[in-house]
Structures are given as C-alpha cells and as structure tokens.
PDB file of C-alpha atoms in Angstrom:
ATOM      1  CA  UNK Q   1    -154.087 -34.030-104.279  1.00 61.00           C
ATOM      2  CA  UNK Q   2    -152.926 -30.764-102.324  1.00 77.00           C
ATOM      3  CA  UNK Q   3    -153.548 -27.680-104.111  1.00 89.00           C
ATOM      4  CA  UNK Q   4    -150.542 -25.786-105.522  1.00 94.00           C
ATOM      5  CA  UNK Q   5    -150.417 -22.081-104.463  1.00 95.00           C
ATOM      6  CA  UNK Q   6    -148.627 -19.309-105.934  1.00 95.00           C
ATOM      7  CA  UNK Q   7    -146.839 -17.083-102.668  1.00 93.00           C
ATOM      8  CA  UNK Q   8    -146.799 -13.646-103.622  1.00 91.00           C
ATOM      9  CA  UNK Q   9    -145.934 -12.952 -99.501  1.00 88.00           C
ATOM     10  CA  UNK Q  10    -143.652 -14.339 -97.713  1.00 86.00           C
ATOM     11  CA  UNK Q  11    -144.401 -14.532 -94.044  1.00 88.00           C
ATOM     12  CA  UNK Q  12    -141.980 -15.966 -90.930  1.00 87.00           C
ATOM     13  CA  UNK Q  13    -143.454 -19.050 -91.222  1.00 91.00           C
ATOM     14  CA  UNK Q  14    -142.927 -19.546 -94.482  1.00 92.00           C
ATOM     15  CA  UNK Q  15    -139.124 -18.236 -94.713  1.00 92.00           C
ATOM     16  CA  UNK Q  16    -138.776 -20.708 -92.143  1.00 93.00           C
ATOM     17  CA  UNK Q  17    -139.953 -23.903 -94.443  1.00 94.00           C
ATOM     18  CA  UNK Q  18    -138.498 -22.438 -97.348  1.00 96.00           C
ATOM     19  CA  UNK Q  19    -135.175 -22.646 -95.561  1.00 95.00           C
ATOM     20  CA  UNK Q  20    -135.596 -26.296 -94.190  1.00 94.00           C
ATOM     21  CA  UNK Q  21    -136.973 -27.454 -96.993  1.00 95.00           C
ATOM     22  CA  UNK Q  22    -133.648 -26.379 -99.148  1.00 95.00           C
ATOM     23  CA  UNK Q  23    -131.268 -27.847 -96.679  1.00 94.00           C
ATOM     24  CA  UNK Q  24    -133.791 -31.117 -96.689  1.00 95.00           C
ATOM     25  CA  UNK Q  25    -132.473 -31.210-100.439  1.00 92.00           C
ATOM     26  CA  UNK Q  26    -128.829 -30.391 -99.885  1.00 91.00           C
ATOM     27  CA  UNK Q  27    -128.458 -32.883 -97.064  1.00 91.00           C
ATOM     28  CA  UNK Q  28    -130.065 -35.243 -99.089  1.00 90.00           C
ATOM     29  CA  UNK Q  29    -128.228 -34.432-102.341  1.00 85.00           C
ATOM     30  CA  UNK Q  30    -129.903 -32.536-104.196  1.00 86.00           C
ATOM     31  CA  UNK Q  31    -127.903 -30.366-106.704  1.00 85.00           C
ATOM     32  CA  UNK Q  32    -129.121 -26.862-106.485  1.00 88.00           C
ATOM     33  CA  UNK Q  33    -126.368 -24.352-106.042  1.00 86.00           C
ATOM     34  CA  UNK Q  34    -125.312 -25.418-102.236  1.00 87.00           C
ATOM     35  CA  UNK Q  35    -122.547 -27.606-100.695  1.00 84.00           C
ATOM     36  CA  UNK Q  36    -121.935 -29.116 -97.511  1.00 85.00           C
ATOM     37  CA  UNK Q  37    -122.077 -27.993 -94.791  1.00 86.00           C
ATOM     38  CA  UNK Q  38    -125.036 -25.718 -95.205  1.00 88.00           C
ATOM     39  CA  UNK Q  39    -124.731 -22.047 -94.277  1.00 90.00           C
ATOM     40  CA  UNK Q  40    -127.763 -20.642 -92.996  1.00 90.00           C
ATOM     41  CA  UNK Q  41    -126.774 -17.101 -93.669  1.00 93.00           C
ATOM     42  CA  UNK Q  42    -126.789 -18.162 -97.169  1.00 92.00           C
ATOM     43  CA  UNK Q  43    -129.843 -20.173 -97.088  1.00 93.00           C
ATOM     44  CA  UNK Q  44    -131.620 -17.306 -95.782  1.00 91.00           C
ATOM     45  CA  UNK Q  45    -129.872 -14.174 -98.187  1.00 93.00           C
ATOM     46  CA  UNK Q  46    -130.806 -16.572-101.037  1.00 94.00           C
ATOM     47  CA  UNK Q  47    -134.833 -16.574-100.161  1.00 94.00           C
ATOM     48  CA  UNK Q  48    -134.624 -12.778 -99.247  1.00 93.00           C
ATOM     49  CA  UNK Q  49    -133.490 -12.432-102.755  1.00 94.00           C
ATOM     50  CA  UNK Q  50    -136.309 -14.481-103.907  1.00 95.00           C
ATOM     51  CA  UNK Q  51    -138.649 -12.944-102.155  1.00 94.00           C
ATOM     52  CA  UNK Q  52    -137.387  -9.471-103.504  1.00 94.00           C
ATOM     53  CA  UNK Q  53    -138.041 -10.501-107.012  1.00 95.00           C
ATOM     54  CA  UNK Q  54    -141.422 -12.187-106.245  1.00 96.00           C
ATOM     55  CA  UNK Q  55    -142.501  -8.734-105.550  1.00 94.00           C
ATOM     56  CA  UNK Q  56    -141.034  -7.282-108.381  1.00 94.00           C
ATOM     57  CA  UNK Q  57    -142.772  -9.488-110.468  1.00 94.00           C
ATOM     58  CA  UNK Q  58    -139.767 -11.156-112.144  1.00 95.00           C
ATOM     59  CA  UNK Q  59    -139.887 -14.471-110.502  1.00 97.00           C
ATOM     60  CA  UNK Q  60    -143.427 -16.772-109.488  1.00 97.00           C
ATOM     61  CA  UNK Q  61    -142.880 -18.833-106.323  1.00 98.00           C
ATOM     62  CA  UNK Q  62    -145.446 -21.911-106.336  1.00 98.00           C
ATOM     63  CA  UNK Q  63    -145.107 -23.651-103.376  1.00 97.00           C
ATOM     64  CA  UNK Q  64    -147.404 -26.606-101.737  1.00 96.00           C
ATOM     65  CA  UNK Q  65    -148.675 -27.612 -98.095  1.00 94.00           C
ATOM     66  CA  UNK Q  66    -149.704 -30.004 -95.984  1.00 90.00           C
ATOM     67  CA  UNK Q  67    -151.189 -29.663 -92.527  1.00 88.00           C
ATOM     68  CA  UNK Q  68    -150.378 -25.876 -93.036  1.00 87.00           C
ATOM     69  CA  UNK Q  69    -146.202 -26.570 -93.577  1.00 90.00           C
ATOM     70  CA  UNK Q  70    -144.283 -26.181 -97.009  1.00 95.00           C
ATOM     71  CA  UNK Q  71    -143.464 -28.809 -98.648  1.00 96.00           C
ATOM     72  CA  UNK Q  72    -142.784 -28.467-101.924  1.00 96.00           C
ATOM     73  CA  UNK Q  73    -141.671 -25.606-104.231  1.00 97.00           C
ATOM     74  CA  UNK Q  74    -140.952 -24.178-107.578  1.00 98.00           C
ATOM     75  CA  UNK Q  75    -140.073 -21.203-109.255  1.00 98.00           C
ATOM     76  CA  UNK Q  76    -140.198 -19.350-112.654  1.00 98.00           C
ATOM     77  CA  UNK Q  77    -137.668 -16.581-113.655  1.00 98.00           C
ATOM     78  CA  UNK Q  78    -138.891 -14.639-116.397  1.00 96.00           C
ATOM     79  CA  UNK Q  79    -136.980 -13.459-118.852  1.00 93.00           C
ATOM     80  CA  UNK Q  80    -136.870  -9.436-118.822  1.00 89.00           C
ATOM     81  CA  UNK Q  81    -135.038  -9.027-121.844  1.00 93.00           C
ATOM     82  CA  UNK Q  82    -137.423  -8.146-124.814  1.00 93.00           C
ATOM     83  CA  UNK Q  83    -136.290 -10.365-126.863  1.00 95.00           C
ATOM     84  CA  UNK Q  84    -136.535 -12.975-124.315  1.00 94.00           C
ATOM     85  CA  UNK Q  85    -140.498 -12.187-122.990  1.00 94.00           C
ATOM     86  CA  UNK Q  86    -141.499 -15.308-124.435  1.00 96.00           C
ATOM     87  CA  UNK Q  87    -139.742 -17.285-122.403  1.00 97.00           C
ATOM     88  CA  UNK Q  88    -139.551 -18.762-118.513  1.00 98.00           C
ATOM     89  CA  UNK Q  89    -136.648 -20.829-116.480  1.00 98.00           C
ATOM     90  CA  UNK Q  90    -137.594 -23.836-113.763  1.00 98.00           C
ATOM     91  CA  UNK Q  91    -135.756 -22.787-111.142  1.00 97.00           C
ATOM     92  CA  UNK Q  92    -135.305 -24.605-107.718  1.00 96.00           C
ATOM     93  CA  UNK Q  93    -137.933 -27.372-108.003  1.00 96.00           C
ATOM     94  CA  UNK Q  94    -137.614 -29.325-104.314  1.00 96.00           C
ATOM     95  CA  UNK Q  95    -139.872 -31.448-102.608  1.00 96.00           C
ATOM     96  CA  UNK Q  96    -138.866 -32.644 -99.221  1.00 96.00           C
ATOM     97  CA  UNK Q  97    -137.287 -35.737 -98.897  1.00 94.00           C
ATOM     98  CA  UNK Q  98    -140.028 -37.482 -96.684  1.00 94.00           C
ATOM     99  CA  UNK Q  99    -142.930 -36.544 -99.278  1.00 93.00           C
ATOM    100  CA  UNK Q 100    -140.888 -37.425-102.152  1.00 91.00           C
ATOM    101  CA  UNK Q 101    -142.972 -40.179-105.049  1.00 91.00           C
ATOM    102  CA  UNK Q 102    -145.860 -39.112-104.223  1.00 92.00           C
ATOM    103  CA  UNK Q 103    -146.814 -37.095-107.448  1.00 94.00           C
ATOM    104  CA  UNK Q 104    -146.119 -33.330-105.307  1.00 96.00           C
ATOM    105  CA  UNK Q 105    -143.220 -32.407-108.134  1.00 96.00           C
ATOM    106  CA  UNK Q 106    -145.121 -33.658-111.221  1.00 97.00           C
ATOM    107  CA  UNK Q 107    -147.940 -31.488-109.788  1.00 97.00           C
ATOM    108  CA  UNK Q 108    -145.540 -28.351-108.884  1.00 97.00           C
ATOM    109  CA  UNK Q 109    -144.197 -28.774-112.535  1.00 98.00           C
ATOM    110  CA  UNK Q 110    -147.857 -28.691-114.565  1.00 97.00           C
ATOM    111  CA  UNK Q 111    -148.543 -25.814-111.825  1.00 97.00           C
ATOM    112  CA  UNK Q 112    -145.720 -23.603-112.980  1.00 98.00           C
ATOM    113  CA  UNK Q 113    -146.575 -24.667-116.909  1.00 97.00           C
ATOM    114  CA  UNK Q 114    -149.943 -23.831-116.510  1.00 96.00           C
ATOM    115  CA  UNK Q 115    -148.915 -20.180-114.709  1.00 97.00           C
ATOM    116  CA  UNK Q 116    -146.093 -19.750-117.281  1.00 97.00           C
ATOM    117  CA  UNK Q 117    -148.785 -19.921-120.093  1.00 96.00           C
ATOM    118  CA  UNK Q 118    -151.073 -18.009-118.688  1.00 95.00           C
ATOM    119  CA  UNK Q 119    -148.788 -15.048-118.442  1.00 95.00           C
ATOM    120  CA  UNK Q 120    -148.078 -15.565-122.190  1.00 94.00           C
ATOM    121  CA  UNK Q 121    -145.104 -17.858-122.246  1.00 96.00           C
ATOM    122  CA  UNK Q 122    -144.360 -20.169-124.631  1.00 97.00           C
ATOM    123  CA  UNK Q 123    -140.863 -21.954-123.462  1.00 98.00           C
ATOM    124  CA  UNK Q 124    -139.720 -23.326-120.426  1.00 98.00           C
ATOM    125  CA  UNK Q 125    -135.911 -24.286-119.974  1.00 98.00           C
ATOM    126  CA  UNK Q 126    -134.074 -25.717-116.941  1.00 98.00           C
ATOM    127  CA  UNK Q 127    -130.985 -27.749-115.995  1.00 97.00           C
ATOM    128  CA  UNK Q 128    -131.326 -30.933-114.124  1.00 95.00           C
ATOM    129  CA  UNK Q 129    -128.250 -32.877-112.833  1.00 93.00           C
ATOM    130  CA  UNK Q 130    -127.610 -35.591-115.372  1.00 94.00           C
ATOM    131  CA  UNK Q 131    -129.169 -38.283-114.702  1.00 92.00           C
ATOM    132  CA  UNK Q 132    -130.657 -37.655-111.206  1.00 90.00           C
ATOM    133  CA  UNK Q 133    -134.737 -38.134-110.812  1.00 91.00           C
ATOM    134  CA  UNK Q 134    -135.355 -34.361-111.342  1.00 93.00           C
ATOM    135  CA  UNK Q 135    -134.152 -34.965-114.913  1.00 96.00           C
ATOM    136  CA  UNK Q 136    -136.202 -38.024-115.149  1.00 96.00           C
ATOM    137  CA  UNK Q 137    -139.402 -36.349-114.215  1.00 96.00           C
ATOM    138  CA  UNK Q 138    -139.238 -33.628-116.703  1.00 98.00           C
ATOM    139  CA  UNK Q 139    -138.485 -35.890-118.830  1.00 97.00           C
ATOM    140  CA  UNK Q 140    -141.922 -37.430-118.543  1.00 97.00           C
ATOM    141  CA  UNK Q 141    -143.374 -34.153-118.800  1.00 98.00           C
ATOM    142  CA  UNK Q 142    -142.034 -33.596-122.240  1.00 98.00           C
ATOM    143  CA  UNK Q 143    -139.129 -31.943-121.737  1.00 98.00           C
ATOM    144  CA  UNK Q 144    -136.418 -32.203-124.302  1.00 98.00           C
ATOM    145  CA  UNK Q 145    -132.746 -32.360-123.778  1.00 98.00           C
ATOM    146  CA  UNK Q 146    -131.213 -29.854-125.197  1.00 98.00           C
ATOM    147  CA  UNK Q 147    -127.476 -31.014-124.132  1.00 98.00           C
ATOM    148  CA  UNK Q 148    -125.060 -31.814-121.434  1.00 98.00           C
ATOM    149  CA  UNK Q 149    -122.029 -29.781-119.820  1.00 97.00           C
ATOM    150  CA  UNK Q 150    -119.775 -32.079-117.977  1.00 96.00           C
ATOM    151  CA  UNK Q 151    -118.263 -30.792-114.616  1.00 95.00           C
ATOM    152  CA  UNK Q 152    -120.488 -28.441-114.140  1.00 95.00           C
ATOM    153  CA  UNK Q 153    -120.906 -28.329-110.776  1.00 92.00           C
ATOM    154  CA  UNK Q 154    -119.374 -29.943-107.624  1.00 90.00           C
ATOM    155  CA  UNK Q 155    -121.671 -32.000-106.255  1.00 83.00           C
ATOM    156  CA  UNK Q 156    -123.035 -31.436-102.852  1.00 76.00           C
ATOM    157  CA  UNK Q 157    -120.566 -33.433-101.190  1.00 72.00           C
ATOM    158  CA  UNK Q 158    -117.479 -33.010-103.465  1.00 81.00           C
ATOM    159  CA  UNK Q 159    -116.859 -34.485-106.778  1.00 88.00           C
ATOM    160  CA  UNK Q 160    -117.686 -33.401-110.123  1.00 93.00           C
ATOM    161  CA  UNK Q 161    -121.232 -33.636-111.550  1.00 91.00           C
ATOM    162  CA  UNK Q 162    -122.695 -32.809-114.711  1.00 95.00           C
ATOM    163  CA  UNK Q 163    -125.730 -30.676-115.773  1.00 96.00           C
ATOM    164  CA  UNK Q 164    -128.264 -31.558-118.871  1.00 97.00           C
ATOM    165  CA  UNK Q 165    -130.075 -28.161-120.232  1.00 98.00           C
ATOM    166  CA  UNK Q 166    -133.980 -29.183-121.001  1.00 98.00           C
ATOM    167  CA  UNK Q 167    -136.855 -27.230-122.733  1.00 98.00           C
ATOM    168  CA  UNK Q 168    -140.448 -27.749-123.371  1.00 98.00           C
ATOM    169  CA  UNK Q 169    -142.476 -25.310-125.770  1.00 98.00           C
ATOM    170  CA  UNK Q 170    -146.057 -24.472-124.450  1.00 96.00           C
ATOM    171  CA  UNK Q 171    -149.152 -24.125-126.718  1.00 83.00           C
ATOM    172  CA  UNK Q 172    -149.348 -20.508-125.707  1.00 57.00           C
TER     173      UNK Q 172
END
C-alpha cells in the first residue's frame, strides 16, 4: 500500500495535481461543490484557500502518491468554535478516477481518523451524495447516517441530487 502523507506545503507541483485531480472527479461526476464546465480560476482560488487554512492550522490535507504524482486526497476542517473542539468534518475525499477500487480512499479515510484522533477528536461528520460509492465506503467504515436533505445540490451535470449527513465517534 502507498503511504498516506499529511501536506503541510503546497508546492507547484502539487497545486497542479490537486487541480487535475478535482476536475478528474467533476468530469467524472463526482459531487463536490463544482458543475460543468469546470472553471479553472475556481479550481485554483478554491486550493489557494485550502492551502491558506492548512497553514493556519484549521484544516489537515492528507493526500497520497504514486510514482511521485497525487492521487488521492482528503481533508479535515476542524471545528474552531469551543464548543465544537471535539469535533472534525471529511471534506473533499477524491481519488482519481483511473486508481479508483483499489483500497486508496478506504486508506485516505483511516488516515484522516487516525490524524483526527490524535489531535484529540472524537467525531467525524461528512455529507456524501445519497447513494453514490463515497457514501457506501463510509459506510463500511462505520459511519452512521445521520439523515438525508433532498435537492441539495445540482448535480454536476444538471439535475437535482440529494445529500446524506454521516458521523462516526472515535475512541479518543
């Protein structure tokens, strides 16, 4: 298995993947926050922004390789709040479409638990796309659903879809 890394930097290289790797998962449908067609101004504000907050310390970028390129990611956003310190969100999990079923997102998921409890948090929560494989595989990681909002979002190439809210408590 290839080893899951936590990217405090961001370097050219690495912007670069970052952005194909997102418009991999829009192209290919994946519901996270972008429709068709892709604007790479966009693409590239949103991982500025990410970047930004990994060095602020209020988001964890995990991402994995192989043969040196990107090809997976995830991300936990802490919650600042004080009454919220407890907990993380799953943000953004993608793995590109030609290394998809091959175990990469199960291991990006355990990653992120395992960093999430080891900065003393005890709850994960995300939103999947009802239905879709993402909610599947957290599913089999013990994530509960929590419930559904229909029409959420319009899906990547138009047309309604609907969102299921998960969360998993951690031993920590």
């Amino acid at each position: 298995m290839t080893a899951v890394e936590i990217l405090s930097k961001f370097n050219d290289n690495d912007r670069i993947a970052l952005a194909g790797l997102l418009r991999d998962a829009v192209e290919n449908g994946a519901s996270v926050g972008y429709l068709m067609p892709i604007d790479e101004a966009d693409i590239s504000a949103f991982w500025a922004g990410i970047a930004k907050d990994v060095v602020e310390g209020s988001r964890v970028l995990l991402v994995v390789r192989q043969s040196e390129q990107i090809v997976g990611t995830v991300q936990l956003e802490f919650a600042g709040k004080p009454n919220g310190r407890h907990r993380a969100e799953i943000q953004k999990m993608l793995v590109h479409s030609t290394q998809r079923r091959k175990g990469l997102g199960r291991q990006l998921m355990m990653a992120a638990e395992a960093c999430a409890e080891s900065r003393g948090r005890s709850l994960l929560v995300l939103d999947a796309e009802t239905g879709g494989a993402g909610q599947q595989l957290y599913g089999s990681l013990g994530f509960i659903v929590a419930g559904e909002i229909p029409n959420f979002a319009i899906g990547t190439n138009g047309g309604w879809t609907s969102t299921t809210y998960m969360y998993k408590l951690l031993s920590g």
